[in-house]
GROMACS .gro file of C-alpha atoms in nm:
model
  355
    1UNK     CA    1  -6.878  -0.865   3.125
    2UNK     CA    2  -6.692  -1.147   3.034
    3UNK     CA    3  -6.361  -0.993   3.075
    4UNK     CA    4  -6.477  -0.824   3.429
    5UNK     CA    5  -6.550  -1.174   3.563
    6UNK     CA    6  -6.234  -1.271   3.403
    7UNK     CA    7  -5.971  -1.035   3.584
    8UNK     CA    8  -6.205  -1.040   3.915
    9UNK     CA    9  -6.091  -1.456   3.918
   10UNK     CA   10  -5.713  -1.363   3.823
   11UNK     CA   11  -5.698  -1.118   4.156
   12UNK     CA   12  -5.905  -1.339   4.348
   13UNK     CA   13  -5.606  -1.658   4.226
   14UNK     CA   14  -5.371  -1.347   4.329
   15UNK     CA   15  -5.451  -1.253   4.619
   16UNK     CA   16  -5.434  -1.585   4.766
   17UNK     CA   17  -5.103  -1.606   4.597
   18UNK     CA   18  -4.937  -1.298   4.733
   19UNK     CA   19  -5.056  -1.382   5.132
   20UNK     CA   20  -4.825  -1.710   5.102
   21UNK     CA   21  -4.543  -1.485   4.931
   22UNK     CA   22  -4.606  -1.245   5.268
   23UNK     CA   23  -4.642  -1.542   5.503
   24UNK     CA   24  -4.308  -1.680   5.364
   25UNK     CA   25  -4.109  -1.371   5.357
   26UNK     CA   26  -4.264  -1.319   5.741
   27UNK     CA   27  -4.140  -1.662   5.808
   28UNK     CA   28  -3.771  -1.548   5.723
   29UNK     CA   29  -3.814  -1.236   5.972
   30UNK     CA   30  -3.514  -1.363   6.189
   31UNK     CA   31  -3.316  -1.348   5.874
   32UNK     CA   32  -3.100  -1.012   5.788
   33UNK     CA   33  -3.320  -0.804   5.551
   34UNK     CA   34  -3.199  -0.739   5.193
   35UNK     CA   35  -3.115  -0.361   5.144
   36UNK     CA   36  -3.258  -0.193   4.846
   37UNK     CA   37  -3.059   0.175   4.820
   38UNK     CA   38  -3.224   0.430   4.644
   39UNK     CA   39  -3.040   0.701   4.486
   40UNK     CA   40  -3.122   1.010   4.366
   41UNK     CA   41  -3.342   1.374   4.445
   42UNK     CA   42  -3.527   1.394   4.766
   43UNK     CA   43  -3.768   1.765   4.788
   44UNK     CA   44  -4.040   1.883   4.924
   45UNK     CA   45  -4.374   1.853   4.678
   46UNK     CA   46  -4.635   2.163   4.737
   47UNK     CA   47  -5.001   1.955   4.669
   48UNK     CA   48  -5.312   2.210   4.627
   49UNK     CA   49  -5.545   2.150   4.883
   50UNK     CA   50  -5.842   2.111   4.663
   51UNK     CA   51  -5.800   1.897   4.292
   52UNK     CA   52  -5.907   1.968   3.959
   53UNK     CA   53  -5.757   2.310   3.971
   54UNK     CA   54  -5.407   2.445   3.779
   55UNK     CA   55  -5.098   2.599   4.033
   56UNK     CA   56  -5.216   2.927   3.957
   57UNK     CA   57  -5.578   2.841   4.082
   58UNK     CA   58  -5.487   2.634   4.382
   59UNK     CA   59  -5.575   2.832   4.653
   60UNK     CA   60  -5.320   2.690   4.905
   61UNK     CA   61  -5.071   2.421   4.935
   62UNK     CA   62  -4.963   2.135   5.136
   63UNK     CA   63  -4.619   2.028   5.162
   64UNK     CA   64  -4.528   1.649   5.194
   65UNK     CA   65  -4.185   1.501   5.124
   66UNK     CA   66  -4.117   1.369   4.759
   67UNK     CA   67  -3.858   1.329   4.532
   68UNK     CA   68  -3.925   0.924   4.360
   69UNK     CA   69  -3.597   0.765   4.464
   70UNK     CA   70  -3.690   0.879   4.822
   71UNK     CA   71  -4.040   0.782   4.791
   72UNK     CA   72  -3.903   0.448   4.698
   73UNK     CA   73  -3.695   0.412   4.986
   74UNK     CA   74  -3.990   0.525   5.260
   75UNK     CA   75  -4.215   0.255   5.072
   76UNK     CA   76  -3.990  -0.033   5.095
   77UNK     CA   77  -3.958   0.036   5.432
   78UNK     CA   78  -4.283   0.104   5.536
   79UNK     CA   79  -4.350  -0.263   5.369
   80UNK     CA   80  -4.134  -0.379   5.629
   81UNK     CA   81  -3.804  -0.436   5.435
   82UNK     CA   82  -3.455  -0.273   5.450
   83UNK     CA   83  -3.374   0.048   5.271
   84UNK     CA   84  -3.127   0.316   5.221
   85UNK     CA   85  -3.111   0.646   5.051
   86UNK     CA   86  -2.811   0.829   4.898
   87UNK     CA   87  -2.865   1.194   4.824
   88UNK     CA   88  -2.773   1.554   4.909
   89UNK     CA   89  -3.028   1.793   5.067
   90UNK     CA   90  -2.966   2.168   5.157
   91UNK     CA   91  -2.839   2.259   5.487
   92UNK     CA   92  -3.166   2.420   5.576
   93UNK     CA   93  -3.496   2.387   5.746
   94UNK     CA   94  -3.653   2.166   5.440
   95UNK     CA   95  -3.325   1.967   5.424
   96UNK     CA   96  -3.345   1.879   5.767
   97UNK     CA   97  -3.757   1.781   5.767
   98UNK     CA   98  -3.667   1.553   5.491
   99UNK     CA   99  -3.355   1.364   5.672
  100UNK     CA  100  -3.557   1.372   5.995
  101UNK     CA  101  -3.832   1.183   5.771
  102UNK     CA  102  -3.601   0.917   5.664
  103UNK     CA  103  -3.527   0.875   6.018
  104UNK     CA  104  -3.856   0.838   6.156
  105UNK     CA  105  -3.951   0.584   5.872
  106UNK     CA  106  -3.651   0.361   5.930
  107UNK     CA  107  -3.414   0.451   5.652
  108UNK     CA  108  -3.088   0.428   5.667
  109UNK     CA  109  -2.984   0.754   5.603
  110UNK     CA  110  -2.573   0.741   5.641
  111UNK     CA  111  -2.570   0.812   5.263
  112UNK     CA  112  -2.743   1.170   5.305
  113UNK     CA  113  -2.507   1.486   5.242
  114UNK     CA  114  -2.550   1.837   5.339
  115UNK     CA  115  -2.489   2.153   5.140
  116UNK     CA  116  -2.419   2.454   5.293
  117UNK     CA  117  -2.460   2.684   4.962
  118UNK     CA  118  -2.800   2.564   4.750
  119UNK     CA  119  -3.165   2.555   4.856
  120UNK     CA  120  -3.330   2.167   4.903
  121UNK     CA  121  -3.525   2.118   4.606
  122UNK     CA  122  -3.934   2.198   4.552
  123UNK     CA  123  -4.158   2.107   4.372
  124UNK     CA  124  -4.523   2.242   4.269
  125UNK     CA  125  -4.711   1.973   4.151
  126UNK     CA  126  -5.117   1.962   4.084
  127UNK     CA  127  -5.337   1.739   3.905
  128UNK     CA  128  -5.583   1.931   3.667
  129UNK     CA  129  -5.925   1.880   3.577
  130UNK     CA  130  -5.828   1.751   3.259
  131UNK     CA  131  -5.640   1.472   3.422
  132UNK     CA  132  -5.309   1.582   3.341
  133UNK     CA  133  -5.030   1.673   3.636
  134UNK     CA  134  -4.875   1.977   3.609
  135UNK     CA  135  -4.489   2.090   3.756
  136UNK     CA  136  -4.369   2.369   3.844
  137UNK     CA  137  -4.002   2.321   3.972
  138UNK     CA  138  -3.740   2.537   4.176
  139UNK     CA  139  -3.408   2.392   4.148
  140UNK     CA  140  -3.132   2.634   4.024
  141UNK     CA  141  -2.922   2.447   4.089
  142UNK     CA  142  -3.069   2.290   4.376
  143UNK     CA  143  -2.863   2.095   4.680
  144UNK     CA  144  -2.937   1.734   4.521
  145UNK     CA  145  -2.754   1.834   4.210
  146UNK     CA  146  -2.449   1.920   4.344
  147UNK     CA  147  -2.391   1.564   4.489
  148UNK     CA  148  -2.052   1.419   4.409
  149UNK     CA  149  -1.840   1.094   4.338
  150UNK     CA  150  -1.628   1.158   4.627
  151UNK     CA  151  -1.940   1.192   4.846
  152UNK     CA  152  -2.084   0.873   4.834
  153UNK     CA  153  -2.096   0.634   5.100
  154UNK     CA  154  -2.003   0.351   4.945
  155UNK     CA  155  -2.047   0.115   5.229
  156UNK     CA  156  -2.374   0.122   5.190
  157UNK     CA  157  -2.351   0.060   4.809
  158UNK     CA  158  -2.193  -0.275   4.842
  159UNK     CA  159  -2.423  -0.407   5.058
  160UNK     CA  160  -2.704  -0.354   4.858
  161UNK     CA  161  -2.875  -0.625   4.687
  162UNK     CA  162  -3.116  -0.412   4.497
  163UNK     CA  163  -3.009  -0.023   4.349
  164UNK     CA  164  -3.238   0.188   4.248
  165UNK     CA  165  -3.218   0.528   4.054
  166UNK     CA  166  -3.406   0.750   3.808
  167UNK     CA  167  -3.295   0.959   3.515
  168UNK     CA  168  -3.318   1.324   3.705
  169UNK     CA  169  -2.973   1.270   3.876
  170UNK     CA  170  -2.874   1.259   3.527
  171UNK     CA  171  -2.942   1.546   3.402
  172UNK     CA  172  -2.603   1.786   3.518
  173UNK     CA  173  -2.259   1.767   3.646
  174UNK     CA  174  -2.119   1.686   3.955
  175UNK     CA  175  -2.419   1.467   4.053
  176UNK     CA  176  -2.445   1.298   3.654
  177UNK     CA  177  -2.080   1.165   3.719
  178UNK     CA  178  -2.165   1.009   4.100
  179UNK     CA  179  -2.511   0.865   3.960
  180UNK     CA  180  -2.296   0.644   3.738
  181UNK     CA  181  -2.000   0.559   3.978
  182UNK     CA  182  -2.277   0.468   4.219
  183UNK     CA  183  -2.442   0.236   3.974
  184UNK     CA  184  -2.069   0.074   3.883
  185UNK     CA  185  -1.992   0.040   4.272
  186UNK     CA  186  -2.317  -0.143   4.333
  187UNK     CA  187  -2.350  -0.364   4.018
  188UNK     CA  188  -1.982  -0.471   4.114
  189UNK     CA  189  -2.106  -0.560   4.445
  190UNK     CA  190  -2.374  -0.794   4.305
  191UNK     CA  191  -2.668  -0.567   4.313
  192UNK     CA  192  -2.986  -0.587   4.058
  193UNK     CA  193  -2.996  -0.246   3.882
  194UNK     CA  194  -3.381  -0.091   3.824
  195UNK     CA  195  -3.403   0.185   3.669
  196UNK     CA  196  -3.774   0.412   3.687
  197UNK     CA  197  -3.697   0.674   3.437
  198UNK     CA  198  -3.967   0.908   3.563
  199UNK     CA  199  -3.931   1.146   3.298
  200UNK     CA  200  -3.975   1.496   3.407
  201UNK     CA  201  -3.959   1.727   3.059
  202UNK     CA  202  -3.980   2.037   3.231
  203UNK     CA  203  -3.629   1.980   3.415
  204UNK     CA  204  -3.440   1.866   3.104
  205UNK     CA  205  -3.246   2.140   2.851
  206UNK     CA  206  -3.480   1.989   2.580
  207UNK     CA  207  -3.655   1.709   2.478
  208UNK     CA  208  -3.312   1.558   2.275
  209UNK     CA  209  -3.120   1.611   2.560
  210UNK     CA  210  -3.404   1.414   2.833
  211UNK     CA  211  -3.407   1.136   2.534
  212UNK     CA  212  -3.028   1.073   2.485
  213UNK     CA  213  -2.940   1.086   2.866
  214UNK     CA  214  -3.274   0.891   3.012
  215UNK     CA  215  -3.133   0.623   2.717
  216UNK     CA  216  -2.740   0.682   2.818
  217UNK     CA  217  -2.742   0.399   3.106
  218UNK     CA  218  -3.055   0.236   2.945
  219UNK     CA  219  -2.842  -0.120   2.873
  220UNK     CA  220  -2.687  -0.083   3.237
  221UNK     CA  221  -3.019  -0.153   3.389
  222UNK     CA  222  -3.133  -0.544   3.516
  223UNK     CA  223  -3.492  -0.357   3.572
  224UNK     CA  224  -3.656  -0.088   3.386
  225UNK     CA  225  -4.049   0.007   3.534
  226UNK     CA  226  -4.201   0.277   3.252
  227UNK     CA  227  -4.528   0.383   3.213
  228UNK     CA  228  -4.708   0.440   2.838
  229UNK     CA  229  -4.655   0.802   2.783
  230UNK     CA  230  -4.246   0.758   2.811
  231UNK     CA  231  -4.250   0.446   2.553
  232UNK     CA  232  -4.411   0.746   2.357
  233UNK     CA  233  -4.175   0.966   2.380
  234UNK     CA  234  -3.877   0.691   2.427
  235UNK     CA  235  -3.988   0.593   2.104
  236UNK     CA  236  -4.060   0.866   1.860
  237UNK     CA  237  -4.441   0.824   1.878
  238UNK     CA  238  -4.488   0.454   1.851
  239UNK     CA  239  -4.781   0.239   2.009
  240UNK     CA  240  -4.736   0.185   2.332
  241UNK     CA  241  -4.946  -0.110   2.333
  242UNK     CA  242  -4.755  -0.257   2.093
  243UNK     CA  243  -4.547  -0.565   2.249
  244UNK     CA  244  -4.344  -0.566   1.946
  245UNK     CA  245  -4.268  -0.221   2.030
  246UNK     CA  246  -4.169  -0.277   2.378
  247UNK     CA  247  -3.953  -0.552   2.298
  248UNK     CA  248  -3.758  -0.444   1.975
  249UNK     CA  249  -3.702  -0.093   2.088
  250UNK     CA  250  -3.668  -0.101   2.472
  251UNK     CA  251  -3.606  -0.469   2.588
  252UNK     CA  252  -3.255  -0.526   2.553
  253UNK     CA  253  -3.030  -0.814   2.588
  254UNK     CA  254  -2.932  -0.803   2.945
  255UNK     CA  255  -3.287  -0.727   3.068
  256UNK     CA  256  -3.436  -0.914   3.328
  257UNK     CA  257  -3.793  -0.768   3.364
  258UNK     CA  258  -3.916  -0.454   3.176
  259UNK     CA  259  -4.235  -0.340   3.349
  260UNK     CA  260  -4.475  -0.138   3.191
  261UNK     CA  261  -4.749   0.055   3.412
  262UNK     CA  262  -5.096   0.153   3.293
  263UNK     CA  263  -5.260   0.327   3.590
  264UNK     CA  264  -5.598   0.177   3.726
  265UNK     CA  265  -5.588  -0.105   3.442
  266UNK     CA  266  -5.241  -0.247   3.580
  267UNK     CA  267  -4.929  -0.376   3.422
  268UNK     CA  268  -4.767  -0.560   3.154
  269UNK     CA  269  -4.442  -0.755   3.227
  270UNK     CA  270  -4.172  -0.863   2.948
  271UNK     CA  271  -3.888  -1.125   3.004
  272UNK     CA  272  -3.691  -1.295   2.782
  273UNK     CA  273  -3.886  -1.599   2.905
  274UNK     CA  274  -4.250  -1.503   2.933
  275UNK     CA  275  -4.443  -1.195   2.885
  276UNK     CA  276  -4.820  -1.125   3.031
  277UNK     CA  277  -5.091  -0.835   3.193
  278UNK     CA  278  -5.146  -0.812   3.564
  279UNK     CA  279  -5.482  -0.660   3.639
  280UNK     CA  280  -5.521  -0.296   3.898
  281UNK     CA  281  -5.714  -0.213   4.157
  282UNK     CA  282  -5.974   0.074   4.050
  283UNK     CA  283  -6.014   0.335   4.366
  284UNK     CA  284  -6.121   0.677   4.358
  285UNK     CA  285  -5.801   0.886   4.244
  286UNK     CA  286  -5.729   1.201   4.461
  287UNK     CA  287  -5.347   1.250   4.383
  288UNK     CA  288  -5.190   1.059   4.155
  289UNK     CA  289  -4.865   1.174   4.296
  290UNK     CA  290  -4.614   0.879   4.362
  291UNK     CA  291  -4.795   0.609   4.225
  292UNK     CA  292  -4.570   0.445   4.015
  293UNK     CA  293  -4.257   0.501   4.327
  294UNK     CA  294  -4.540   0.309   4.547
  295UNK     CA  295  -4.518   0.048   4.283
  296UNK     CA  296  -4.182   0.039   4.231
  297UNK     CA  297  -4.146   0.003   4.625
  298UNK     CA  298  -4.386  -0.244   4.611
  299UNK     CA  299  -4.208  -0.481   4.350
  300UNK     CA  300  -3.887  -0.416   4.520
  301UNK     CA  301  -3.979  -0.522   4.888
  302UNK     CA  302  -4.030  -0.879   4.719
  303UNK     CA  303  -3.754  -0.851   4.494
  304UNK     CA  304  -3.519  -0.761   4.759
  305UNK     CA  305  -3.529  -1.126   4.997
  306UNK     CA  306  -3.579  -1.318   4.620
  307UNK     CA  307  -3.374  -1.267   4.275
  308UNK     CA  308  -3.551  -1.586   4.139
  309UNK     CA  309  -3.909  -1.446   4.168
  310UNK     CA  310  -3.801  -1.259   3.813
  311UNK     CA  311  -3.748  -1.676   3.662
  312UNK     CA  312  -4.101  -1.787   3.821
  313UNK     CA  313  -4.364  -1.619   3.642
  314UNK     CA  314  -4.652  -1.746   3.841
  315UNK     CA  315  -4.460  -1.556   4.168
  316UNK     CA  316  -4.358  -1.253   3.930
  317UNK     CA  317  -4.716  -1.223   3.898
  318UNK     CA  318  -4.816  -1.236   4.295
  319UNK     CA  319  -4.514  -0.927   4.339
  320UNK     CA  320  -4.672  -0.745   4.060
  321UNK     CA  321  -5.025  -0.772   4.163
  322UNK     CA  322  -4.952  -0.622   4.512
  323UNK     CA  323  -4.701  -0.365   4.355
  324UNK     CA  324  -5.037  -0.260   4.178
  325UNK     CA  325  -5.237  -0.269   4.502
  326UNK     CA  326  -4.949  -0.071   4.666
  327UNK     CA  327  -4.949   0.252   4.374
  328UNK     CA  328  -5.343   0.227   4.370
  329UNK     CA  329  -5.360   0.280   4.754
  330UNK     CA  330  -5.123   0.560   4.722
  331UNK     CA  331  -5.359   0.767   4.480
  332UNK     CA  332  -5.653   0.791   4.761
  333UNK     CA  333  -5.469   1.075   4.976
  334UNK     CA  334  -5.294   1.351   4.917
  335UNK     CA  335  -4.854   1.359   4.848
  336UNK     CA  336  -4.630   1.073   4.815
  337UNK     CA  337  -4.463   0.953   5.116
  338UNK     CA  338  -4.774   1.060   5.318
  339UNK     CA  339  -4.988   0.843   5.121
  340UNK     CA  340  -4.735   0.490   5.137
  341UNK     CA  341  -4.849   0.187   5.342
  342UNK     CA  342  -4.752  -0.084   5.582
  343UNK     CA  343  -4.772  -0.487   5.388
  344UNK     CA  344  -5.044  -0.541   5.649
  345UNK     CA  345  -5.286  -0.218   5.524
  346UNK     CA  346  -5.213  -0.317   5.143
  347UNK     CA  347  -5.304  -0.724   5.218
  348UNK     CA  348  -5.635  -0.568   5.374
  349UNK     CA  349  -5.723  -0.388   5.065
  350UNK     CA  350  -5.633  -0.647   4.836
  351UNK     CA  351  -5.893  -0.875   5.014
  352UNK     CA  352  -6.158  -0.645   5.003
  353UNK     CA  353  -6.101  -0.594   4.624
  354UNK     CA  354  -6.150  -0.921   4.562
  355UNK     CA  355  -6.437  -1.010   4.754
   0.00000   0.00000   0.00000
């Protein structure tokens, strides 16, 4: 009871917190926007219409738009910041829905290429009645692997301020090679690097392979956001509730922030300076689908207009309690992008969590 009471008074400090962090950042509206670029897969996810049930037992589908660097990009913006996405879709009907998407949710979209040959990406993806999400993938090779150096609008790279990426881009040739020339253009251009992992098993050769490339551009990163079942796996089995862990096998020296999510219950945050929890918002999960991209949209739409929020912890703490508010809002409807809010809608929730 004791602890309830506790984290119920830590939101409560929070949530008065993080509605002077959104009054200030409205304050600076006049202001250009900081871009955050996202880089990366964008597909089409196929939800069942009913959860609880396996791919095989869903008895129909809905399609929403997907793909976590995407997701990122349509949650920063719906937040109200500045984002960009650099990918390649197919040349086709879903290829088309997706850029049109980006359009209509104010991304900047100059970084999108088209392929004339390969299929834009889907994805089957269903949460069982055992709790666990299930993928079924048809990419082979799919349009946003075929992306290449040459391709990328690098305009758009150096102006970003924040550049963020996951590990699936990784994963083959051409679009391994323009992942990491986009990461060197950007970082050269001053840009914070965060990094989401977002391991998807299924999509790598094996589980060596998904280990030593998710870890290849792990010391590039000024961000890393994981969750507790990839320290797991990052890790050879350790305790992912272990700080020392976290911080002897995963924080390294060029870190800034290492976030680690834990669903309803929150988020821990390491630093080289500090280190702490930040409690979640419980709601009634119906798709847990692009949670932790509503997060990391979340975190970056503050990081974006302020570096030094990562050397303040008591602010850190204000971004990463509405990041929480942000992935836990996502969960109540069905697909990714559908489910991502305006800063207005997530201060409303926060308030009635707390009261």
């Amino acid at each position: 009871m004791s602890e309830h009471c506790s984290d119920v008074k830590q939101i409560s400090i929070l949530l008065a917190e993080a509605k002077d962090l959104a009054a200030a950042s409205n304050q600076n509206g006049g202001e250009p926007k900081s871009l955050v670029v996202c880089f990366g897969e964008m597909l089409i996810d196929f939800v069942p219409t009913v959860s609880g049930v396996s791919l095989a037992e869903a008895p129909a589908f809905k399609k929403a738009p997907g793909g976590a660097p995407a997701n990122v990009a349509v949650g920063v913006s719906r937040l109200g910041g500045s984002s960009a996405f650099i990918g390649k879709l197919g040349d086709d009907e879903f290829g088309r829905m997706l850029n049109d998407i980006l359009k209509q949710n104010n991304v900047d979209n100059s970084g999108i290429r088209f392929d004339p040959d390969a299929r834009t990406a889907l994805a089957f993806v269903t949460l069982r009645a055992d709790g666990e999400r299930e993928f079924m993938f048809y990419r082979h090779p799919s349009a946003d692997m075929l992306l290449t150096e040459s391709e990328l609008e690098t305009d758009i790279l150096n102006q970003a301020k924040v550049f963020h990426y996951g590990s699936i881009s990784l994963i083959s040739e051409p679009c391994r090679s323009a992942h990491v020339a986009a990461m060197r253009i950007a970082k050269s251009s001053g840009a914070i690097l965060s990094y989401d992992p977002n391991l998807r098993l299924a999509l790598w050769p094996s589980a060596e392979a998904a280990k030593e490339g998710m870890m290849s551009i792990w010391n590039e990163a000024d961000i890393i956001k994981i969750n507790e079942d990839e320290i797991v796996f990052l890790t050879g089995g350790d305790d992912p509730n272990d700080d020392n862990v976290v911080l002897k096998k995963l924080f390294h020296p060029n870190l800034k922030l290492l976030v680690v999510t834990e669903g309803s219950a929150g988020c821990r945050y390491y630093t080289k300076e500090f280190k702490g929890r930040v409690p979640g918002i419980k709601v009634k999960a119906v798709d847990t689908t692009g949670a932790g991209d509503a997060f990391v949209g979340g975190f970056l739409s503050s990081l974006a207009s302020d570096h030094s929020i990562l050397k303040d912890e008591k602010r850190l703490k204000e971004s990463l309690y509405f990041a929480n508010t942000c992935g836990a809002m996502t969960v109540t409807e069905r697909g990714a992008i559908p489910a991502l809010h305006t800063k207005e809608a997530v201060l409303k929730v926060e308030t009635h969590k707390a009261s």
